[in-house]
PDB file of C-alpha atoms and ligand atoms in Angstrom:
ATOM      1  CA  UNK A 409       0.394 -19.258  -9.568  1.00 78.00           C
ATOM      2  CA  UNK A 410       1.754 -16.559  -7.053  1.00 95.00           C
ATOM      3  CA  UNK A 411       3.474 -13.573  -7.935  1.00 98.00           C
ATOM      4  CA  UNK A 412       5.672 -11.400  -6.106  1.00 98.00           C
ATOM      5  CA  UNK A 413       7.293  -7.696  -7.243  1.00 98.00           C
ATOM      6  CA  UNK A 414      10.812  -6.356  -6.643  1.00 98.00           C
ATOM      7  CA  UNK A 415      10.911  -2.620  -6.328  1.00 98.00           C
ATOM      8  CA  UNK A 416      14.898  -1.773  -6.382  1.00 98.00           C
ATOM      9  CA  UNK A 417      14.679   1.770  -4.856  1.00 97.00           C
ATOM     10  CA  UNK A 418      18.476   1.741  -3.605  1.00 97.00           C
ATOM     11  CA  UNK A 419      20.163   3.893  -5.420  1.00 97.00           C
ATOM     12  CA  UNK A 420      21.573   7.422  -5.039  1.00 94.00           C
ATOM     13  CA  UNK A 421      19.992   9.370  -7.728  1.00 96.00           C
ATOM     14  CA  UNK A 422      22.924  10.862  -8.589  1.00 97.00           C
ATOM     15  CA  UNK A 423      22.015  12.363 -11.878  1.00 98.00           C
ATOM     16  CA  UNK A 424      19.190  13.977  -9.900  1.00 97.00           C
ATOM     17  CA  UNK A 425      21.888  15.829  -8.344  1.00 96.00           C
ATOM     18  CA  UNK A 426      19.308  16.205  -4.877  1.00 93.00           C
ATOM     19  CA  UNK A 427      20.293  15.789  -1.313  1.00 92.00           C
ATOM     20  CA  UNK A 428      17.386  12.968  -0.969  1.00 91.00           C
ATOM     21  CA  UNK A 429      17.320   9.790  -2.398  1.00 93.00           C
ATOM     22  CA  UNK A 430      15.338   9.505  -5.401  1.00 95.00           C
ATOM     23  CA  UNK A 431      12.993   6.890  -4.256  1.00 96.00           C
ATOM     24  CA  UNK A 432      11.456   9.782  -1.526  1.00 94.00           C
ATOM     25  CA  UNK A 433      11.550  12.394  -4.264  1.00 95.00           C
ATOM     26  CA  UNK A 434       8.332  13.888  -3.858  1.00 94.00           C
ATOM     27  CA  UNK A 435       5.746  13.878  -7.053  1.00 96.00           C
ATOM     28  CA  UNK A 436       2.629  15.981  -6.577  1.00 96.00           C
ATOM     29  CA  UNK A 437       3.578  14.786  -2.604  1.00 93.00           C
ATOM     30  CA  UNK A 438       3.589  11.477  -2.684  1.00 93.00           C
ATOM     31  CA  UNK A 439       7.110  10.018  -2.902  1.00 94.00           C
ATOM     32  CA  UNK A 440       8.371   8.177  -6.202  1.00 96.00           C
ATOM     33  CA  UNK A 441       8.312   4.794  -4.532  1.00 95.00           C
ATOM     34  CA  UNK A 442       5.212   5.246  -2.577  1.00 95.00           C
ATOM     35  CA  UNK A 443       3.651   5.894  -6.433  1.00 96.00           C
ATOM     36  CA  UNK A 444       5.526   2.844  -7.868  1.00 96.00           C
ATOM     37  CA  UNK A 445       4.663   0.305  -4.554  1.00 95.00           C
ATOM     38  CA  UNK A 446       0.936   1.653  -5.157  1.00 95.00           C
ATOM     39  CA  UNK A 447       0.571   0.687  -8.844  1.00 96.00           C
ATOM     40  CA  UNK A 448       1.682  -2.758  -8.340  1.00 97.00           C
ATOM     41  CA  UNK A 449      -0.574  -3.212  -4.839  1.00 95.00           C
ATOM     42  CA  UNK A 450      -3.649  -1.718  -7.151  1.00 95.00           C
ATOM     43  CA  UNK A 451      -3.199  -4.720  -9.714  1.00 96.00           C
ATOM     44  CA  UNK A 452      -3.943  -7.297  -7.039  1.00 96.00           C
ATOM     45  CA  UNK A 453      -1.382  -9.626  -8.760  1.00 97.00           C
ATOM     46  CA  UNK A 454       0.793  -9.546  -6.086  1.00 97.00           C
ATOM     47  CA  UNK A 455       0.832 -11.448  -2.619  1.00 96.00           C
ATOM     48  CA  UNK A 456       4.069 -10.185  -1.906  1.00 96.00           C
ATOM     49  CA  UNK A 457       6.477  -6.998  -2.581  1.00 97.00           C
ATOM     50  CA  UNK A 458       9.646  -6.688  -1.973  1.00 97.00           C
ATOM     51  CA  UNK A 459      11.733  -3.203  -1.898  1.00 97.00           C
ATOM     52  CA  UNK A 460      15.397  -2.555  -1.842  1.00 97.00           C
ATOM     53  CA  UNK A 461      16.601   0.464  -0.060  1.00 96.00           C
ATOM     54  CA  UNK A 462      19.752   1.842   0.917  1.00 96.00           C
ATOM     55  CA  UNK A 463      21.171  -0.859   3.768  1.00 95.00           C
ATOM     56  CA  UNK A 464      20.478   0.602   7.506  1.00 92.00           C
ATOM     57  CA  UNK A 465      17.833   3.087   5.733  1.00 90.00           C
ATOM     58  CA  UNK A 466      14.798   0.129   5.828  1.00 89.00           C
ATOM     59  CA  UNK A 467      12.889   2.309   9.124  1.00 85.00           C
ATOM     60  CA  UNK A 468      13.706   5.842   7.313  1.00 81.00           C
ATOM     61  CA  UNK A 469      12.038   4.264   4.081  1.00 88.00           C
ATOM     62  CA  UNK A 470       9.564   2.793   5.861  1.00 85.00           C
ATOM     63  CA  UNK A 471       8.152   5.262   8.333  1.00 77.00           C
ATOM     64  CA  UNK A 472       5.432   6.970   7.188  1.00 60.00           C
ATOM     65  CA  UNK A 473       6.497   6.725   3.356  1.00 68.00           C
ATOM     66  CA  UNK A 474       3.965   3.963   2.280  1.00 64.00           C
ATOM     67  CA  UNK A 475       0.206   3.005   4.445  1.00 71.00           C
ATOM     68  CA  UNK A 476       1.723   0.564   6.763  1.00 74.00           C
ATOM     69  CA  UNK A 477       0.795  -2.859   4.428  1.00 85.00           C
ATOM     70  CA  UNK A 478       2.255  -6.292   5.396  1.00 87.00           C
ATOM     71  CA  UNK A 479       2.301  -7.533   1.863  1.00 92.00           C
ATOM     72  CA  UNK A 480       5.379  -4.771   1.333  1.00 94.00           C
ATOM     73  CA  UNK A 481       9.149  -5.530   2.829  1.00 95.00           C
ATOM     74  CA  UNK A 482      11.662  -3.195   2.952  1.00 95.00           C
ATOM     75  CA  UNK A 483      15.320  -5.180   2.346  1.00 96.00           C
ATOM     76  CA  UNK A 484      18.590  -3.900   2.495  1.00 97.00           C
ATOM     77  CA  UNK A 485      19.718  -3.400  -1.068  1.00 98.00           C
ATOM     78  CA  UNK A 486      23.119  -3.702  -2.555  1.00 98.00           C
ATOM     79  CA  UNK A 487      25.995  -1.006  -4.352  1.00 97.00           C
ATOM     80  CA  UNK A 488      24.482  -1.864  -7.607  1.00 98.00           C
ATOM     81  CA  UNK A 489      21.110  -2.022  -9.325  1.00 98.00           C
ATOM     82  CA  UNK A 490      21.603  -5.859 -10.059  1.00 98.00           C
ATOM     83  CA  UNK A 491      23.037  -6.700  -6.722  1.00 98.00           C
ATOM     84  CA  UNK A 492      19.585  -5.098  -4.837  1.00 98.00           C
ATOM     85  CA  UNK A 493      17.370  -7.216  -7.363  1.00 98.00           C
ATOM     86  CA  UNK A 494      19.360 -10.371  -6.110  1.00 98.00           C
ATOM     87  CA  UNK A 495      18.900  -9.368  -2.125  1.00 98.00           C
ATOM     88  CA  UNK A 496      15.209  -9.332  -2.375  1.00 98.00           C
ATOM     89  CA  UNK A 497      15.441 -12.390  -4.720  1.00 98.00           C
ATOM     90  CA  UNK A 498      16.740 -14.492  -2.297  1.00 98.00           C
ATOM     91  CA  UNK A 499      13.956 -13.365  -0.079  1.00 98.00           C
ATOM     92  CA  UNK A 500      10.810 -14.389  -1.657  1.00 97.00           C
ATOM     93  CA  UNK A 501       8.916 -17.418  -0.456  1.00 94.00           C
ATOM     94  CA  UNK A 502       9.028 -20.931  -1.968  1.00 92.00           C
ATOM     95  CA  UNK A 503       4.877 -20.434  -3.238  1.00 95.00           C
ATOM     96  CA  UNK A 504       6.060 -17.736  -5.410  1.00 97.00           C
ATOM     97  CA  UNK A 505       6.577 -19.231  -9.200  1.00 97.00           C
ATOM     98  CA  UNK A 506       6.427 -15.843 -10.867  1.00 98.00           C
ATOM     99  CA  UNK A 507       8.062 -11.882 -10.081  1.00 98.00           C
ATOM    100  CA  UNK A 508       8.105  -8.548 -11.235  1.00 98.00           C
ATOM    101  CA  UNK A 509      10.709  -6.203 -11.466  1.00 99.00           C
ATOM    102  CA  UNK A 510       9.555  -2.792 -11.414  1.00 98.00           C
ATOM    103  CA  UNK A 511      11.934   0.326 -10.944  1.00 98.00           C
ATOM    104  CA  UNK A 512      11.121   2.851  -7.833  1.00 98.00           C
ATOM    105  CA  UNK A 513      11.922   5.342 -10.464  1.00 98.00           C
ATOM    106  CA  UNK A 514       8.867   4.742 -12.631  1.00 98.00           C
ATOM    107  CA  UNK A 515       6.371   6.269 -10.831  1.00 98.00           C
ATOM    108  CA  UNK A 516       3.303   6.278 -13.694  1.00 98.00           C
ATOM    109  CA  UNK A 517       3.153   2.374 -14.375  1.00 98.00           C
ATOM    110  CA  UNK A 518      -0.660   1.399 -14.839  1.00 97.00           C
ATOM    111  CA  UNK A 519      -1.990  -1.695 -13.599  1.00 97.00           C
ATOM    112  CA  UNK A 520      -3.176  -2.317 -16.945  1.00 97.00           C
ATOM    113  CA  UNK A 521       0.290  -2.446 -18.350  1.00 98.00           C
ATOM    114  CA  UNK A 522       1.510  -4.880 -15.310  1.00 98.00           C
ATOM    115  CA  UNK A 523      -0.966  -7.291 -15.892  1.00 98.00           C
ATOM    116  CA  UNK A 524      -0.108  -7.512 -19.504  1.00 98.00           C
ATOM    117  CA  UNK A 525       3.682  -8.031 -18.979  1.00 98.00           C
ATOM    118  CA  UNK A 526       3.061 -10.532 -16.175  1.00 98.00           C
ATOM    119  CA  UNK A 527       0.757 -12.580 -18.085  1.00 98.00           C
ATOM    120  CA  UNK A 528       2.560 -12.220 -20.837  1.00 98.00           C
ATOM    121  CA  UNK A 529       5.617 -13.859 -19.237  1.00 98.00           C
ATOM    122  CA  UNK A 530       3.358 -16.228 -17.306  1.00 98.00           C
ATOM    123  CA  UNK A 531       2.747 -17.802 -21.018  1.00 98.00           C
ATOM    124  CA  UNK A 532       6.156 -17.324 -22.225  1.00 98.00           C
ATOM    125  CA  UNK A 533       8.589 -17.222 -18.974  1.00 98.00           C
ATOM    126  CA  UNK A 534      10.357 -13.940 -19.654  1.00 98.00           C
ATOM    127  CA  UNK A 535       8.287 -10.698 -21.031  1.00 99.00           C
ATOM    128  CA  UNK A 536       9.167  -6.700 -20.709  1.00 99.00           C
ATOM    129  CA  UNK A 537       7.546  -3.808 -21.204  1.00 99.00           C
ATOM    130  CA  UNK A 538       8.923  -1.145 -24.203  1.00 98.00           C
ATOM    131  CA  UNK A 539       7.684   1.078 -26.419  1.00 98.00           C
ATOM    132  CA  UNK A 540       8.994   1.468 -29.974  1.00 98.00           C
ATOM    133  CA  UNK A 541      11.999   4.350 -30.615  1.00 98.00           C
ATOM    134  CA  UNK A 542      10.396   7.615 -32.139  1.00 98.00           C
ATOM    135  CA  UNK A 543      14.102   8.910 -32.436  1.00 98.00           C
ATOM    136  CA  UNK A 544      16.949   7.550 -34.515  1.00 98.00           C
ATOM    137  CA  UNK A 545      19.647   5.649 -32.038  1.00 97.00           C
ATOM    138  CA  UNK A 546      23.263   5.694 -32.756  1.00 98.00           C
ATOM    139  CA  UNK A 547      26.094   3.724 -31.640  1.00 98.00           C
ATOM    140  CA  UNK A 548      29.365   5.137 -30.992  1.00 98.00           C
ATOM    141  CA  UNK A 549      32.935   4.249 -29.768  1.00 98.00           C
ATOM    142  CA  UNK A 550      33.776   6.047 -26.677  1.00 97.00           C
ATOM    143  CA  UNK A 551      35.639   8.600 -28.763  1.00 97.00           C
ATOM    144  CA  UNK A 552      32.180   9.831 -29.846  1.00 97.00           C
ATOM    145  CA  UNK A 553      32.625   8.807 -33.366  1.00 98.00           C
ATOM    146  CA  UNK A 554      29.328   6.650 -34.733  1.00 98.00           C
ATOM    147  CA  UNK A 555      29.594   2.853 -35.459  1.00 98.00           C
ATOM    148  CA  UNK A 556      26.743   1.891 -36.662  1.00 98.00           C
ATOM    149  CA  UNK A 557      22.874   2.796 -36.750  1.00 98.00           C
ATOM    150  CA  UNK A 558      20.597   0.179 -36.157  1.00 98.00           C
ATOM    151  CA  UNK A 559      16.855   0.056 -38.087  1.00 98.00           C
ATOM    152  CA  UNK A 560      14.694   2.109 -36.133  1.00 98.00           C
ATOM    153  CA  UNK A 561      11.652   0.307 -36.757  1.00 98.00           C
ATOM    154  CA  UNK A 562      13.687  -3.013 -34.430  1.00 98.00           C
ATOM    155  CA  UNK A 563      14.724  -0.298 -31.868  1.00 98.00           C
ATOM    156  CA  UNK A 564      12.647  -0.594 -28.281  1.00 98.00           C
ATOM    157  CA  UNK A 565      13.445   1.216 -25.461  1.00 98.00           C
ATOM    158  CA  UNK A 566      12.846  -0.953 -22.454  1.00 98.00           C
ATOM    159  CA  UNK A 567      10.785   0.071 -19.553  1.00 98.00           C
ATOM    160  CA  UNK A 568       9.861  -1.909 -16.490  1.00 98.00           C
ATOM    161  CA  UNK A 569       7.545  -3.947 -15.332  1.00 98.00           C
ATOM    162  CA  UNK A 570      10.009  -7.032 -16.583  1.00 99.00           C
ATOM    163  CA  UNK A 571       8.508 -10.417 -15.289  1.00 99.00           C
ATOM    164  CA  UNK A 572      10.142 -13.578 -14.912  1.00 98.00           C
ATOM    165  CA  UNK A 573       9.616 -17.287 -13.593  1.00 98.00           C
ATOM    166  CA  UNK A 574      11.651 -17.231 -10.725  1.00 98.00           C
ATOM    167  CA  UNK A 575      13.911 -20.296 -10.977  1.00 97.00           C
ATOM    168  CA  UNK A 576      14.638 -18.447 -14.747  1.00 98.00           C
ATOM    169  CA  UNK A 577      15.295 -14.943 -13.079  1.00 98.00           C
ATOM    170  CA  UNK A 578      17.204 -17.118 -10.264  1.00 98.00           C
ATOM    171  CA  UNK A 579      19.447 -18.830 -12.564  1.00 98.00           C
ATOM    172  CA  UNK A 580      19.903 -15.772 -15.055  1.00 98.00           C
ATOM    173  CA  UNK A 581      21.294 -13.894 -11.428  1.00 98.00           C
ATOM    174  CA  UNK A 582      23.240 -16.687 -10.430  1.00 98.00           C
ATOM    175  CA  UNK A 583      24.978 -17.225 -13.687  1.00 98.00           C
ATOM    176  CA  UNK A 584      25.762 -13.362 -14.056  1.00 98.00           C
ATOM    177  CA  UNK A 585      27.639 -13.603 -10.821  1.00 97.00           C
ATOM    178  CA  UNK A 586      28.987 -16.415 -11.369  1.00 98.00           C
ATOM    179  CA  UNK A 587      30.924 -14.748 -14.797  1.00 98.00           C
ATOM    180  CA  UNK A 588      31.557 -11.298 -12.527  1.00 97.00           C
ATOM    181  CA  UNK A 589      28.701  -9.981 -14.841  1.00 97.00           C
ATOM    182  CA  UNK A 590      27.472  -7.114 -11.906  1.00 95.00           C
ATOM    183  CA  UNK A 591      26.524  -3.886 -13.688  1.00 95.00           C
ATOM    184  CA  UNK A 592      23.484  -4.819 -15.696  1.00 97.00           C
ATOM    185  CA  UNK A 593      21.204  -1.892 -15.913  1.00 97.00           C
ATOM    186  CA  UNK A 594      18.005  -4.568 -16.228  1.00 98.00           C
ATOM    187  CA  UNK A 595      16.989  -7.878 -15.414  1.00 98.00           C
ATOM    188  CA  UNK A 596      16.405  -9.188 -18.446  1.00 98.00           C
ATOM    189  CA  UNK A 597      19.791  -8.496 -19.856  1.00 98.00           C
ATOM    190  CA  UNK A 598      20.635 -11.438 -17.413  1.00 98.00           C
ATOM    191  CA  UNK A 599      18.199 -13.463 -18.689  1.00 98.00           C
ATOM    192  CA  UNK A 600      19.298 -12.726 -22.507  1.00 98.00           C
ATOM    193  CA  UNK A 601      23.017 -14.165 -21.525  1.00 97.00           C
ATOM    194  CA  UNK A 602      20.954 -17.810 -20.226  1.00 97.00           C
ATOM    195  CA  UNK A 603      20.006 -17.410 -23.916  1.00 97.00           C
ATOM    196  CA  UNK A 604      16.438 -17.465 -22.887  1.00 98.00           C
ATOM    197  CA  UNK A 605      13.391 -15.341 -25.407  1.00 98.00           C
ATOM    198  CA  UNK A 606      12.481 -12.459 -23.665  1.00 98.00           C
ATOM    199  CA  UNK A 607       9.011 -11.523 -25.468  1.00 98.00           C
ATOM    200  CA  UNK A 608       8.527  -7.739 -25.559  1.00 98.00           C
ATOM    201  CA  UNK A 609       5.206  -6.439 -24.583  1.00 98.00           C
ATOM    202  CA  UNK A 610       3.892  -2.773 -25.576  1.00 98.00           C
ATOM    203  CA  UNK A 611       4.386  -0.527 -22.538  1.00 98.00           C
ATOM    204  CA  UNK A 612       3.089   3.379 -22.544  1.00 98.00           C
ATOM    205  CA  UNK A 613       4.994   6.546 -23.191  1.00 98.00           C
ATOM    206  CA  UNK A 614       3.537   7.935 -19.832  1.00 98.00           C
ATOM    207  CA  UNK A 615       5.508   5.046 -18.234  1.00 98.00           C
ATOM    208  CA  UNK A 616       8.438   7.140 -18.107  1.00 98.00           C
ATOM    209  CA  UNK A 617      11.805   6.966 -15.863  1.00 98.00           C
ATOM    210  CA  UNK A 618      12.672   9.624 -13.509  1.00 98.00           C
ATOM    211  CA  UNK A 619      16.280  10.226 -13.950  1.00 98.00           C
ATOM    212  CA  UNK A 620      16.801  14.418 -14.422  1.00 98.00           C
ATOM    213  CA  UNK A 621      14.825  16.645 -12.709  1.00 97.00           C
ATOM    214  CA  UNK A 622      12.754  18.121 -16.068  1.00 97.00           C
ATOM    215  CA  UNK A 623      11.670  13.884 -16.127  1.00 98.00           C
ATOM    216  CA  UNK A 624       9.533  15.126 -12.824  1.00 98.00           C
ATOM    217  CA  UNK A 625       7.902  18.243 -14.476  1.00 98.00           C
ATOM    218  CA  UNK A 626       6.618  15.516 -17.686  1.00 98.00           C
ATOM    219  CA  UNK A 627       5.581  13.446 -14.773  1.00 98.00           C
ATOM    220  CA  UNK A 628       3.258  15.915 -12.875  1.00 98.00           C
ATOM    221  CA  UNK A 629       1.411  17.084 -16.270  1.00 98.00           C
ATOM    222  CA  UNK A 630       0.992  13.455 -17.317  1.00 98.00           C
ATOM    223  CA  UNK A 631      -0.475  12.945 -13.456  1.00 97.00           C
ATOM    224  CA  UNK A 632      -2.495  16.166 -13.963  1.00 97.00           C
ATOM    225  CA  UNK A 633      -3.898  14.890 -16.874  1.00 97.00           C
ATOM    226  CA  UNK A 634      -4.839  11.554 -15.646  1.00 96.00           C
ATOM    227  CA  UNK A 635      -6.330  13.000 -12.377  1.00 94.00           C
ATOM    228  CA  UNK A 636      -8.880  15.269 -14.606  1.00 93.00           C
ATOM    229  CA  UNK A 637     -10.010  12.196 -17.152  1.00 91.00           C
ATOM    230  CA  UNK A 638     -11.027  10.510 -14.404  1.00 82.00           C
TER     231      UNK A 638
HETATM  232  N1  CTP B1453      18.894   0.969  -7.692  1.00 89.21           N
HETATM  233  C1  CTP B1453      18.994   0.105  -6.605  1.00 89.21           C
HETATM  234  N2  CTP B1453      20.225  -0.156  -6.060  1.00 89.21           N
HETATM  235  C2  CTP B1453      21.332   0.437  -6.533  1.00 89.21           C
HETATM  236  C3  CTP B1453      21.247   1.305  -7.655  1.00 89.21           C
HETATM  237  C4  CTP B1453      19.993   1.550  -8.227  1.00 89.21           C
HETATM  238  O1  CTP B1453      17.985  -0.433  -6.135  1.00 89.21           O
HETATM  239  N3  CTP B1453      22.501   0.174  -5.940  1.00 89.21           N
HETATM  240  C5  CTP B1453      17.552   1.279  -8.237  1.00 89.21           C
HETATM  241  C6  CTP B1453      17.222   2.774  -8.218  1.00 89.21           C
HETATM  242  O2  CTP B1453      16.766   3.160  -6.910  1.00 89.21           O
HETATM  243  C7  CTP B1453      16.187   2.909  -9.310  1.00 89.21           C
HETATM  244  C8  CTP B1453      16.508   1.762 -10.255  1.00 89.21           C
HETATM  245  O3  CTP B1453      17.471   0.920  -9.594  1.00 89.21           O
HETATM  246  O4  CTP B1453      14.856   2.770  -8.827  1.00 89.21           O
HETATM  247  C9  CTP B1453      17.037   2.260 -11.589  1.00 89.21           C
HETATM  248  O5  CTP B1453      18.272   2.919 -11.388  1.00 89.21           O
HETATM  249  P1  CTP B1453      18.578   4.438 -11.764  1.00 89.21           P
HETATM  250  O6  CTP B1453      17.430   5.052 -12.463  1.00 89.21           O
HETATM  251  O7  CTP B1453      19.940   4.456 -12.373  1.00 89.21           O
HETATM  252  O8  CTP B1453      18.596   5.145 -10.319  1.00 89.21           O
HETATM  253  P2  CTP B1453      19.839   5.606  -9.464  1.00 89.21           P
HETATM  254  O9  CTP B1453      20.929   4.600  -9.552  1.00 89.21           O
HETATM  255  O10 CTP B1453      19.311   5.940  -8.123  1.00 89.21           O
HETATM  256  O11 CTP B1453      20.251   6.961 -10.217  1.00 89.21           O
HETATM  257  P3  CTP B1453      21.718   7.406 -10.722  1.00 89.21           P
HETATM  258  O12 CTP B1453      22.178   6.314 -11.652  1.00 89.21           O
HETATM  259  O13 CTP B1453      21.492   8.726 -11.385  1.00 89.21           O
HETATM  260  O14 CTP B1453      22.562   7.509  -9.478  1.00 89.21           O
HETATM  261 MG1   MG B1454      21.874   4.171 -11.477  1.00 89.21          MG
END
């Protein structure tokens, strides 16, 4: 079985409120995507890996971001999260059976956490990576007043990696587009909607998502950290 990753790295960072994309944020200086692309090349599960950047930025992206490596292809992503996904999608080769989907903005995935999502979804077609809620979660009507509050001990925050088989992720994209279904914020809300399990696998609390810049100051003690247990 041959696996191929998805980085979407397209967007605009806009709650990062910088004048560079988010993806070439730097983090101890190496970029956020260069971090992300060199977690997933260090698991060796993957003979191909696809990233979406912003369309016409592929050479900026590509030149001297990430150690030229010809298992990593830079494709023109799309105006949403969901519609980048799909571009690389449609790219990977027929050998692949099995992909990834891991954000640019997660810079701290592990290998070790990878290989347990994808194999993981290799026995059960559809697995993510979470970690359990420590805080209560709320939901509320856009007025700000609460509905309802679900039992914290079923609440997971999702992370990525989220792996797939790829006629499942294929059809899950297909039929989201199909329904004008284009602002999912992860793949495997898509997947959900086939009505297909998606098994949940425990991810890490280090595997965090850089959205606001105080999310980069967590990540360069957690890197800190890691750099003097080794
Ligand atoms: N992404 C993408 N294509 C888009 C939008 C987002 O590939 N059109 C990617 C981002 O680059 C990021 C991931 O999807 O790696 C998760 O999205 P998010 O954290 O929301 O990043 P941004 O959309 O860049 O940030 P913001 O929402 O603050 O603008
Ligand atoms: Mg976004």
């Amino acid at each position: 079985m041959r696996a191929a990753a998805i980085i979407p790295a397209a967007g605009r960072g806009e709650r990062m409120g910088a004048a560079i994309p988010k993806a070439l944020t730097p983090l101890l200086g190496k970029p956020l995507l260069a971090w992300a692309v060199d977690a997933l090349l260090e698991s060796e599960a993957f003979s191909e890996v696809y990233v979406a950047v912003p369309a016409g930025k592929e050479d900026s992206f590509r030149g001297g971001l990430i150690e030229a490596n010809p298992r990593v292809r830079f494709i023109a992503g799309g105006a949403t999260r969901q519609e980048s996904v799909a571009n690389c999608l449609a790219e990977i080769s027929a050998e692949c059976d099995i992909v990834a989907v891991h954000d640019a903005a997660r810079p701290l995935l592990t290998a070790s956490i990878c290989l347990d999502v994808l194999n993981r979804a290799r026995e059960t077609g559809a697995a993510i990576a979470a970690v359990p809620a420590k805080d209560t979660v709320k939901l509320c009507s856009e007025d700000g007043i609460v509905t309802d509050t679900p039992d914290r001990s079923r609440v997971w925050l999702v992370q990525t990696p989220q792996c797939f088989g790829r006629e499942l992720l294929v059809s899950a994209h297909e039929k989201a587009r199909a329904e004008g279904f284009v602002l999912a914020t992860d793949d495997a809300s898509l997947v959900e909607r086939l009505g297909a399990p998606v098994s949940v696998v425990m991810g890490s609390y280090e595997n965090i998502k850089v959205t606001t810049p105080e999310d980069l100051l967590v990540c360069e003690q957690i890197l800190r950290k890691r750099r003097k247990e080794k």
